[in-house]
C-alpha positions in Angstrom: 50.1 151.7 65.9 51.3 148.2 66.3 53.5 146.5 63.7 50.6 144.3 62.6 48.4 147.3 62.1 51.1 149.1 60.2 51.7 146.1 57.9 48.0 145.8 57.3 47.7 149.5 56.4 50.7 149.2 54.0 49.2 146.2 52.3 45.8 148.0 51.9 47.6 151.1 50.4 49.6 148.8 48.1 46.4 147.2 46.8 44.9 150.6 46.2 48.0 151.7 44.3 47.9 148.5 42.3 44.2 149.2 41.4 45.5 152.6 40.1 48.0 150.7 37.8 51.2 151.1 40.0 53.3 148.1 39.0 55.7 148.6 41.9 52.8 147.9 44.3 52.5 144.4 42.9 56.1 143.7 43.9 55.5 145.0 47.4 52.4 142.9 47.7 54.3 139.8 46.4 57.1 140.3 48.9 54.7 140.7 51.8 52.4 137.8 51.0 53.9 135.2 48.7 55.2 132.9 51.5 51.8 132.7 53.1 49.9 132.3 49.9 52.3 129.7 48.6 51.7 127.7 51.7 48.0 127.7 51.2 48.4 126.6 47.6 50.9 123.9 48.5 48.6 122.5 51.3 45.8 122.1 48.7 47.8 121.0 45.6 50.5 118.9 47.3 53.4 119.7 44.9 55.7 122.6 44.6 55.2 123.0 40.8 51.4 123.1 41.1 51.5 125.5 44.0 53.9 127.8 42.1 51.5 127.8 39.1 48.6 128.5 41.3 50.5 131.3 43.0 51.2 132.9 39.7 47.5 132.7 38.9 46.8 134.5 42.2 49.0 137.5 41.3 47.6 137.7 37.8 44.1 137.7 39.2 45.1 140.3 41.7 46.6 142.5 38.9 43.2 142.3 37.1 40.9 142.8 40.1 42.7 144.9 42.7 40.0 147.5 42.2 37.5 145.1 43.7 39.2 145.0 47.1 37.0 146.4 49.8 38.8 147.0 53.1 35.5 147.2 55.0 34.7 143.6 54.1 38.1 141.8 54.7 41.6 142.3 55.8 44.0 142.4 52.8 45.7 139.1 53.7 42.3 137.4 54.2 41.2 138.6 50.8 44.4 137.4 49.2 44.3 134.1 51.1 40.8 133.5 49.6 42.3 134.2 46.1 45.0 131.6 46.8 42.5 129.0 48.0 40.2 129.6 45.1 42.9 129.5 42.5 44.3 126.2 44.0 40.8 124.7 44.0 40.3 125.9 40.4 43.5 124.0 39.4 42.2 120.9 41.2 38.9 121.0 39.4 40.6 121.6 36.0 42.5 118.3 36.4 45.8 120.1 35.6 47.5 119.0 38.8 50.1 116.3 39.5 49.5 113.5 41.9 49.8 114.5 45.6 46.9 117.0 45.6 44.1 116.6 48.0 40.6 115.7 46.6 38.5 118.7 45.7 36.0 117.9 48.4 38.7 118.0 51.1 40.3 121.1 49.6 37.1 123.0 50.5 37.7 122.2 54.1 41.4 123.3 54.2 41.6 126.4 56.2 44.4 128.9 56.8 46.0 127.9 60.1 47.6 131.3 60.7 45.9 133.1 63.6 43.5 135.8 62.7 44.8 139.3 62.8 42.9 140.2 65.9 44.3 137.1 67.6 47.8 138.0 66.6 47.3 141.5 68.0 46.1 140.1 71.3 49.2 137.9 71.5 51.4 140.9 70.7 49.7 143.0 73.4 50.0 140.2 75.9 53.7 139.8 75.1 54.3 143.5 75.4 52.5 143.5 78.8 54.6 140.6 80.1 57.9 142.2 79.0 56.8 145.5 80.5 56.0 143.8 83.8 59.3 141.9 83.8 61.1 145.2 83.4 59.5 146.5 86.7 61.1 143.7 88.7 64.4 144.1 90.6 67.4 143.2 88.4 68.3 140.0 90.2 64.6 138.8 90.1 64.3 139.8 86.4 67.5 138.0 85.5 66.6 134.9 87.4 63.1 134.7 85.9 64.3 135.3 82.4 67.1 132.7 82.7 64.8 130.1 84.3 61.7 130.6 82.1 63.2 131.7 78.8 66.4 129.7 78.8 65.4 126.7 80.8 67.9 127.0 83.7 67.1 125.2 86.9 67.0 126.9 90.3 70.2 125.0 91.2 72.0 126.3 88.1 70.8 129.8 88.8 71.9 129.6 92.5 75.3 128.3 91.4 75.8 131.0 88.8 74.8 133.8 91.2 76.8 132.3 94.1 73.8 132.2 96.4 72.1 129.4 98.4 69.4 127.4 96.6 66.7 128.7 99.0 67.7 132.3 98.3 67.3 131.8 94.6 63.9 130.1 95.0 62.8 133.1 97.2 64.0 135.6 94.6 62.1 133.8 91.8 59.0 133.2 94.0 58.8 136.9 95.0 59.5 138.0 91.4 56.7 135.8 90.1 54.3 137.2 92.7 55.2 140.8 91.6 54.9 139.8 88.0 51.4 138.3 88.6 50.2 141.5 90.4 51.5 143.6 87.5 49.8 141.4 84.9 46.5 141.5 86.8 46.5 145.3 87.1 
């Protein structure tokens, strides 16, 4: 099970515990989600004070309605993000916000820019595959590719560091990239 899947399952379990009246579950949920939900509120409301008030409303609403969460309909973070968006829009409509908020009509269009869970999972799987394939390379190719692509070193810098001719370094990297490509396509 990936880290994202594990986090999702822990959040689902915490919401279920909260629905059963477990106060400690609310603390766990807050720690796991408050930064993201605060960001949603802040984008809509425009000020920290208003966003904090809306965020408090989110967790009060969650306390009252955790039993309504249906994991078959939405991921826990999507459900909570909807709470945050709705509470922020409610505050806009009530007129209780300071200047800096977006108009209500525009707030309806503000979306959560965080990639969806399935997109995050795909990225994590791709990253894991790349790292696995890099580990299959010879040590000198692996080190050269990591240093060039992850740390921005030039071929000339790599050649100088390794004490080899520039052409040799280019060959190591080119052959390593070819092996990497074959591994990733497999």
